[in-house]
Amino acid sequence: MGRFRLCGFLIALAIGLAACGSEGSSALAPAAATVNGERITQGEVQSEVDTFEETSEFKQLAQQQDPESVRRQFEQATLSRLVRRAVLVPLAEEQNVDVSQGEIDDQIEQIKSSLPSEEDYQKALEDRGLTQADVEQLVGDQLLEQKLRTKVTADEVPSDEELRAEFDANPEQFSQTRSQHILVEKEEQAMELSSRLQAAPEKEVGDLFTKLAKQFSTDPSAKENGGDLGFLPAGQLVPEFEAAAAKLTIGEVSAPVSSQFGFHVIRVIDRKEPSFEEVKPQLEQQLAAGGQEQAWQDFLTEAYADADINITSKYGELDPATQMIVNADAGDTPGAEEPEQ
């Protein structure tokens, strides 16, 4: 199945709370991992695995694939998160990054607002054996990482020279096409409409197209604007539509074009090439996002390389590229080796 992926807030709660447990003297407990001398105990990891195995999410996944594989991937995901926390928390302290209780409370209120009621929120926690303190721990960890990322990537702002170079290198991605279409269910009807429009005098095609779109198109928007889609950049419409429109000259009407929605008759109204100044804000956002992502990944790579991380062999090994615990080889199975102390 690849790296373990669980979606949704409530499942995220289940995988994120191993850091909240305690089991007496961790100095004497077997270690699942150590990070710069800080011990993450096997009991912490196992506690979260045990909790997860009681959830409906585990039961559902276990019906679709090998239950032991599901458990194994959850175990590795839990340990990966604990290692990540042990690596990043000291670095956040060095950067004077912290999270207030008020910020945690605000985030939890947003989570609650996404659920039907307070009762639903409390029941969801109860079903998974979670306390409010558990939730606060998870949310605090998430906010701390977000704030640390924001701080260490703050300088990743593209220069005007970089923006101009990107614009000049890829001008086609900024061109926009204004088209209108008639969408119908049957190809025969699309052929009739296309033939009628192609046979019309050039000066009358635009008005006739608008009239026919309002009369016959199954696209709800056509009833309001005659099928006019406005100016759109590439990538906004289904590929079949865009490929056909790209071959049309301004004012030309297409033959029927099949897509998942039915059959389109397309007419290109206009094309425009926005100036650098018009697309500069969009470019800034795109390049900044890419630069910030790369800067954050570089930061993580260096942080993990600098940390003294030891993973007990029965859990697998740390993949430096993804910062995740993975199986050391195809035969790596839980409990195959004695735990390291």
GROMACS .gro file of C-alpha atoms in nm:
model
  341
    1MET     CA    1   0.000   0.000   0.000
    2GLY     CA    2   0.303   0.227   0.022
    3ARG     CA    3   0.343   0.474   0.300
    4PHE     CA    4   0.055   0.466   0.548
    5ARG     CA    5  -0.201   0.738   0.477
    6LEU     CA    6  -0.503   0.810   0.691
    7CYS     CA    7  -0.738   1.095   0.607
    8GLY     CA    8  -0.957   1.309   0.826
    9PHE     CA    9  -0.922   1.484   1.157
   10LEU     CA   10  -1.051   1.203   1.376
   11ILE     CA   11  -0.814   0.947   1.229
   12ALA     CA   12  -0.529   1.197   1.255
   13LEU     CA   13  -0.604   1.220   1.624
   14ALA     CA   14  -0.564   0.847   1.655
   15ILE     CA   15  -0.218   0.841   1.497
   16GLY     CA   16  -0.087   1.149   1.665
   17LEU     CA   17  -0.116   1.090   2.035
   18ALA     CA   18   0.159   0.850   2.131
   19ALA     CA   19   0.356   1.147   2.260
   20CYS     CA   20   0.089   1.204   2.524
   21GLY     CA   21   0.123   0.873   2.705
   22SER     CA   22   0.345   0.786   2.996
   23GLU     CA   23   0.444   0.460   3.153
   24GLY     CA   24   0.631   0.538   3.467
   25SER     CA   25   1.010   0.544   3.436
   26SER     CA   26   1.091   0.561   3.065
   27ALA     CA   27   1.460   0.528   3.150
   28LEU     CA   28   1.398   0.162   3.234
   29ALA     CA   29   1.151   0.085   2.956
   30PRO     CA   30   1.269  -0.069   2.626
   31ALA     CA   31   1.327   0.199   2.363
   32ALA     CA   32   1.158   0.207   2.025
   33ALA     CA   33   1.395   0.488   1.928
   34THR     CA   34   1.627   0.747   2.075
   35VAL     CA   35   1.672   1.100   1.943
   36ASN     CA   36   1.969   1.292   2.080
   37GLY     CA   37   1.948   1.075   2.389
   38GLU     CA   38   1.573   1.122   2.435
   39ARG     CA   39   1.399   0.785   2.460
   40ILE     CA   40   1.077   0.700   2.284
   41THR     CA   41   0.956   0.386   2.456
   42GLN     CA   42   0.806   0.080   2.299
   43GLY     CA   43   0.520   0.110   2.545
   44GLU     CA   44   0.427   0.451   2.408
   45VAL     CA   45   0.408   0.315   2.056
   46GLN     CA   46   0.226  -0.003   2.157
   47SER     CA   47  -0.032   0.194   2.354
   48GLU     CA   48  -0.130   0.384   2.043
   49VAL     CA   49  -0.135   0.068   1.831
   50ASP     CA   50  -0.366  -0.097   2.085
   51THR     CA   51  -0.599   0.204   2.078
   52PHE     CA   52  -0.600   0.211   1.698
   53GLU     CA   53  -0.690  -0.158   1.675
   54GLU     CA   54  -1.012  -0.085   1.864
   55THR     CA   55  -1.127   0.181   1.617
   56SER     CA   56  -1.371   0.141   1.331
   57GLU     CA   57  -1.104   0.277   1.096
   58PHE     CA   58  -0.875  -0.016   1.171
   59LYS     CA   59  -1.158  -0.267   1.136
   60GLN     CA   60  -1.254  -0.122   0.799
   61LEU     CA   61  -0.896  -0.121   0.668
   62ALA     CA   62  -0.839  -0.473   0.804
   63GLN     CA   63  -1.126  -0.599   0.588
   64GLN     CA   64  -0.961  -0.456   0.277
   65GLN     CA   65  -0.604  -0.574   0.337
   66ASP     CA   66  -0.390  -0.781   0.570
   67PRO     CA   67  -0.461  -0.665   0.928
   68GLU     CA   68  -0.098  -0.718   1.028
   69SER     CA   69   0.013  -0.493   0.743
   70VAL     CA   70  -0.230  -0.223   0.857
   71ARG     CA   71  -0.107  -0.252   1.214
   72ARG     CA   72   0.257  -0.246   1.101
   73GLN     CA   73   0.216   0.067   0.894
   74PHE     CA   74   0.031   0.241   1.175
   75GLU     CA   75   0.305   0.144   1.418
   76GLN     CA   76   0.571   0.289   1.186
   77ALA     CA   77   0.367   0.605   1.124
   78THR     CA   78   0.328   0.658   1.498
   79LEU     CA   79   0.699   0.613   1.567
   80SER     CA   80   0.783   0.839   1.272
   81ARG     CA   81   0.574   1.115   1.422
   82LEU     CA   82   0.733   1.079   1.764
   83VAL     CA   83   1.080   1.094   1.612
   84ARG     CA   84   0.979   1.401   1.411
   85ARG     CA   85   0.854   1.572   1.726
   86ALA     CA   86   1.176   1.493   1.912
   87VAL     CA   87   1.380   1.638   1.625
   88LEU     CA   88   1.176   1.955   1.571
   89VAL     CA   89   1.078   2.069   1.921
   90PRO     CA   90   1.436   2.162   2.024
   91LEU     CA   91   1.487   2.342   1.693
   92ALA     CA   92   1.167   2.539   1.748
   93GLU     CA   93   1.298   2.643   2.089
   94GLU     CA   94   1.624   2.759   1.929
   95GLN     CA   95   1.420   2.969   1.684
   96ASN     CA   96   1.207   3.111   1.968
   97VAL     CA   97   0.899   2.953   1.815
   98ASP     CA   98   0.625   2.856   2.055
   99VAL     CA   99   0.250   2.802   2.061
  100SER     CA  100   0.019   2.964   2.312
  101GLN     CA  101  -0.276   2.797   2.478
  102GLY     CA  102  -0.498   3.053   2.309
  103GLU     CA  103  -0.377   2.944   1.966
  104ILE     CA  104  -0.443   2.581   2.054
  105ASP     CA  105  -0.792   2.666   2.182
  106ASP     CA  106  -0.872   2.860   1.865
  107GLN     CA  107  -0.767   2.570   1.645
  108ILE     CA  108  -0.972   2.323   1.847
  109GLU     CA  109  -1.274   2.550   1.812
  110GLN     CA  110  -1.228   2.539   1.435
  111ILE     CA  111  -1.218   2.161   1.451
  112LYS     CA  112  -1.534   2.153   1.659
  113SER     CA  113  -1.710   2.384   1.415
  114SER     CA  114  -1.648   2.130   1.138
  115LEU     CA  115  -1.856   1.874   1.328
  116PRO     CA  116  -2.234   1.887   1.370
  117SER     CA  117  -2.230   1.947   1.745
  118GLU     CA  118  -2.028   1.946   2.065
  119GLU     CA  119  -2.182   1.608   2.143
  120ASP     CA  120  -2.045   1.466   1.817
  121TYR     CA  121  -1.700   1.598   1.903
  122GLN     CA  122  -1.705   1.446   2.251
  123LYS     CA  123  -1.839   1.115   2.122
  124ALA     CA  124  -1.565   1.099   1.859
  125LEU     CA  125  -1.301   1.141   2.127
  126GLU     CA  126  -1.471   0.890   2.356
  127ASP     CA  127  -1.492   0.632   2.078
  128ARG     CA  128  -1.115   0.652   2.042
  129GLY     CA  129  -1.027   0.672   2.409
  130LEU     CA  130  -0.893   1.026   2.374
  131THR     CA  131  -0.904   1.309   2.624
  132GLN     CA  132  -0.913   1.681   2.568
  133ALA     CA  133  -0.550   1.693   2.682
  134ASP     CA  134  -0.462   1.444   2.407
  135VAL     CA  135  -0.622   1.667   2.146
  136GLU     CA  136  -0.442   1.974   2.279
  137GLN     CA  137  -0.109   1.790   2.252
  138LEU     CA  138  -0.168   1.694   1.890
  139VAL     CA  139  -0.293   2.036   1.787
  140GLY     CA  140  -0.003   2.202   1.966
  141ASP     CA  141   0.246   1.984   1.779
  142GLN     CA  142   0.085   2.065   1.445
  143LEU     CA  143   0.080   2.439   1.512
  144LEU     CA  144   0.440   2.436   1.632
  145GLU     CA  145   0.557   2.273   1.310
  146GLN     CA  146   0.353   2.514   1.099
  147LYS     CA  147   0.503   2.815   1.278
  148LEU     CA  148   0.856   2.676   1.256
  149ARG     CA  149   0.811   2.615   0.884
  150THR     CA  150   0.683   2.969   0.833
  151LYS     CA  151   0.985   3.113   1.012
  152VAL     CA  152   1.256   2.910   0.841
  153THR     CA  153   1.109   2.970   0.493
  154ALA     CA  154   1.023   3.337   0.538
  155ASP     CA  155   1.311   3.456   0.318
  156GLU     CA  156   1.204   3.245   0.020
  157VAL     CA  157   1.066   3.534  -0.186
  158PRO     CA  158   1.139   3.525  -0.562
  159SER     CA  159   1.320   3.822  -0.711
  160ASP     CA  160   1.187   4.022  -1.006
  161GLU     CA  161   1.461   3.863  -1.217
  162GLU     CA  162   1.341   3.514  -1.127
  163LEU     CA  163   0.982   3.609  -1.198
  164ARG     CA  164   1.070   3.757  -1.536
  165ALA     CA  165   1.279   3.451  -1.628
  166GLU     CA  166   0.989   3.219  -1.545
  167PHE     CA  167   0.749   3.434  -1.746
  168ASP     CA  168   0.978   3.443  -2.050
  169ALA     CA  169   1.051   3.070  -2.035
  170ASN     CA  170   0.688   2.959  -2.023
  171PRO     CA  171   0.469   3.219  -2.194
  172GLU     CA  172   0.216   2.962  -2.312
  173GLN     CA  173   0.105   2.878  -1.958
  174PHE     CA  174  -0.026   3.231  -1.912
  175SER     CA  175  -0.227   3.261  -2.234
  176GLN     CA  176  -0.604   3.265  -2.187
  177THR     CA  177  -0.884   3.158  -2.418
  178ARG     CA  178  -1.242   3.280  -2.415
  179SER     CA  179  -1.478   3.021  -2.557
  180GLN     CA  180  -1.843   2.927  -2.554
  181HIS     CA  181  -1.998   2.586  -2.593
  182ILE     CA  182  -2.319   2.393  -2.635
  183LEU     CA  183  -2.334   2.068  -2.440
  184VAL     CA  184  -2.578   1.794  -2.542
  185GLU     CA  185  -2.615   1.425  -2.464
  186LYS     CA  186  -2.631   1.280  -2.815
  187GLU     CA  187  -2.370   1.306  -3.089
  188GLU     CA  188  -2.634   1.335  -3.360
  189GLN     CA  189  -2.776   1.651  -3.206
  190ALA     CA  190  -2.426   1.794  -3.165
  191MET     CA  191  -2.355   1.728  -3.533
  192GLU     CA  192  -2.676   1.904  -3.636
  193LEU     CA  193  -2.594   2.209  -3.425
  194SER     CA  194  -2.235   2.221  -3.548
  195SER     CA  195  -2.342   2.196  -3.912
  196ARG     CA  196  -2.603   2.468  -3.869
  197LEU     CA  197  -2.351   2.705  -3.710
  198GLN     CA  198  -2.079   2.634  -3.964
  199ALA     CA  199  -2.323   2.708  -4.245
  200ALA     CA  200  -2.438   3.041  -4.098
  201PRO     CA  201  -2.300   3.374  -4.227
  202GLU     CA  202  -1.988   3.473  -4.033
  203LYS     CA  203  -2.145   3.787  -3.888
  204GLU     CA  204  -2.442   3.591  -3.753
  205VAL     CA  205  -2.255   3.300  -3.594
  206GLY     CA  206  -2.200   3.464  -3.255
  207ASP     CA  207  -2.563   3.557  -3.198
  208LEU     CA  208  -2.687   3.225  -3.333
  209PHE     CA  209  -2.447   3.030  -3.112
  210THR     CA  210  -2.568   3.217  -2.803
  211LYS     CA  211  -2.930   3.153  -2.898
  212LEU     CA  212  -2.878   2.781  -2.959
  213ALA     CA  213  -2.677   2.741  -2.637
  214LYS     CA  214  -2.960   2.891  -2.433
  215GLN     CA  215  -3.211   2.671  -2.612
  216PHE     CA  216  -3.038   2.333  -2.622
  217SER     CA  217  -2.734   2.319  -2.392
  218THR     CA  218  -2.752   2.096  -2.084
  219ASP     CA  219  -2.483   2.304  -1.913
  220PRO     CA  220  -2.678   2.509  -1.655
  221SER     CA  221  -2.455   2.813  -1.703
  222ALA     CA  222  -2.549   2.828  -2.070
  223LYS     CA  223  -2.902   2.930  -1.978
  224GLU     CA  224  -2.762   3.248  -1.827
  225ASN     CA  225  -2.482   3.346  -2.065
  226GLY     CA  226  -2.524   3.152  -2.385
  227GLY     CA  227  -2.244   2.908  -2.305
  228ASP     CA  228  -1.980   3.181  -2.262
  229LEU     CA  229  -1.708   3.042  -2.034
  230GLY     CA  230  -1.510   3.364  -2.012
  231PHE     CA  231  -1.131   3.390  -2.030
  232LEU     CA  232  -0.965   3.083  -1.880
  233PRO     CA  233  -0.600   2.973  -1.859
  234ALA     CA  234  -0.496   2.624  -1.964
  235GLY     CA  235  -0.588   2.344  -1.728
  236GLN     CA  236  -0.930   2.470  -1.623
  237LEU     CA  237  -1.140   2.255  -1.857
  238VAL     CA  238  -1.144   1.887  -1.948
  239PRO     CA  239  -0.851   1.788  -2.176
  240GLU     CA  240  -1.072   1.696  -2.473
  241PHE     CA  241  -1.231   2.040  -2.468
  242GLU     CA  242  -0.901   2.226  -2.439
  243ALA     CA  243  -0.733   2.021  -2.711
  244ALA     CA  244  -1.016   2.094  -2.955
  245ALA     CA  245  -1.033   2.463  -2.866
  246ALA     CA  246  -0.658   2.503  -2.914
  247LYS     CA  247  -0.695   2.405  -3.281
  248LEU     CA  248  -0.970   2.659  -3.355
  249THR     CA  249  -0.915   3.005  -3.492
  250ILE     CA  250  -1.107   3.294  -3.338
  251GLY     CA  251  -1.473   3.270  -3.442
  252GLU     CA  252  -1.442   2.912  -3.570
  253VAL     CA  253  -1.695   2.646  -3.463
  254SER     CA  254  -1.582   2.292  -3.387
  255ALA     CA  255  -1.717   1.956  -3.488
  256PRO     CA  256  -1.869   1.761  -3.196
  257VAL     CA  257  -1.618   1.695  -2.917
  258SER     CA  258  -1.680   1.403  -2.683
  259SER     CA  259  -1.601   1.425  -2.310
  260GLN     CA  260  -1.723   1.266  -1.989
  261PHE     CA  261  -2.002   1.524  -1.982
  262GLY     CA  262  -2.144   1.457  -2.326
  263PHE     CA  263  -2.085   1.620  -2.665
  264HIS     CA  264  -1.962   1.977  -2.698
  265VAL     CA  265  -1.987   2.220  -2.984
  266ILE     CA  266  -1.719   2.482  -2.922
  267ARG     CA  267  -1.655   2.830  -3.053
  268VAL     CA  268  -1.347   3.037  -2.965
  269ILE     CA  269  -1.445   3.399  -2.906
  270ASP     CA  270  -1.104   3.549  -2.829
  271ARG     CA  271  -0.754   3.487  -2.699
  272LYS     CA  272  -0.523   3.708  -2.499
  273GLU     CA  273  -0.167   3.703  -2.374
  274PRO     CA  274  -0.151   3.875  -2.034
  275SER     CA  275   0.143   4.104  -1.969
  276PHE     CA  276   0.414   4.028  -1.715
  277GLU     CA  277   0.264   4.280  -1.472
  278GLU     CA  278  -0.077   4.113  -1.498
  279VAL     CA  279   0.053   3.768  -1.408
  280LYS     CA  280   0.325   3.880  -1.166
  281PRO     CA  281   0.112   3.820  -0.851
  282GLN     CA  282   0.027   3.468  -0.972
  283LEU     CA  283   0.393   3.401  -1.051
  284GLU     CA  284   0.504   3.527  -0.711
  285GLN     CA  285   0.264   3.290  -0.540
  286GLN     CA  286   0.370   2.991  -0.750
  287LEU     CA  287   0.744   3.043  -0.717
  288ALA     CA  288   0.728   3.135  -0.350
  289ALA     CA  289   0.533   2.818  -0.274
  290GLY     CA  290   0.785   2.606  -0.461
  291GLY     CA  291   1.080   2.779  -0.297
  292GLN     CA  292   0.931   2.749   0.050
  293GLU     CA  293   0.858   2.379   0.002
  294GLN     CA  294   1.216   2.316  -0.110
  295ALA     CA  295   1.357   2.524   0.176
  296TRP     CA  296   1.149   2.330   0.428
  297GLN     CA  297   1.255   1.994   0.286
  298ASP     CA  298   1.619   2.107   0.296
  299PHE     CA  299   1.571   2.214   0.657
  300LEU     CA  300   1.421   1.877   0.750
  301THR     CA  301   1.695   1.685   0.571
  302GLU     CA  302   1.965   1.878   0.757
  303ALA     CA  303   1.780   1.853   1.090
  304TYR     CA  304   1.752   1.475   1.066
  305ALA     CA  305   2.112   1.440   0.947
  306ASP     CA  306   2.240   1.646   1.241
  307ALA     CA  307   2.032   1.456   1.498
  308ASP     CA  308   2.157   1.138   1.664
  309ILE     CA  309   1.868   0.905   1.577
  310ASN     CA  310   1.863   0.536   1.656
  311ILE     CA  311   1.567   0.317   1.562
  312THR     CA  312   1.520  -0.022   1.728
  313SER     CA  313   1.559  -0.269   1.444
  314LYS     CA  314   1.225  -0.448   1.487
  315TYR     CA  315   1.045  -0.128   1.378
  316GLY     CA  316   1.246  -0.094   1.058
  317GLU     CA  317   1.477   0.191   0.968
  318LEU     CA  318   1.461   0.565   0.905
  319ASP     CA  319   1.433   0.668   0.540
  320PRO     CA  320   1.630   0.997   0.515
  321ALA     CA  321   1.440   1.108   0.205
  322THR     CA  322   1.094   1.092   0.363
  323GLN     CA  323   1.182   1.106   0.734
  324MET     CA  324   0.959   0.800   0.781
  325ILE     CA  325   1.022   0.465   0.944
  326VAL     CA  326   1.010   0.195   0.675
  327ASN     CA  327   1.081  -0.176   0.658
  328ALA     CA  328   1.451  -0.247   0.623
  329ASP     CA  329   1.378  -0.511   0.357
  330ALA     CA  330   1.094  -0.719   0.216
  331GLY     CA  331   1.133  -0.972   0.494
  332ASP     CA  332   1.124  -0.720   0.776
  333THR     CA  333   0.839  -0.811   1.009
  334PRO     CA  334   0.732  -0.692   1.353
  335GLY     CA  335   0.914  -0.858   1.640
  336ALA     CA  336   1.168  -1.024   1.413
  337GLU     CA  337   1.458  -0.901   1.623
  338GLU     CA  338   1.520  -0.829   1.985
  339PRO     CA  339   1.460  -0.466   2.086
  340GLU     CA  340   1.760  -0.245   2.139
  341GLN     CA  341   1.790  -0.101   2.488
   0.00000   0.00000   0.00000
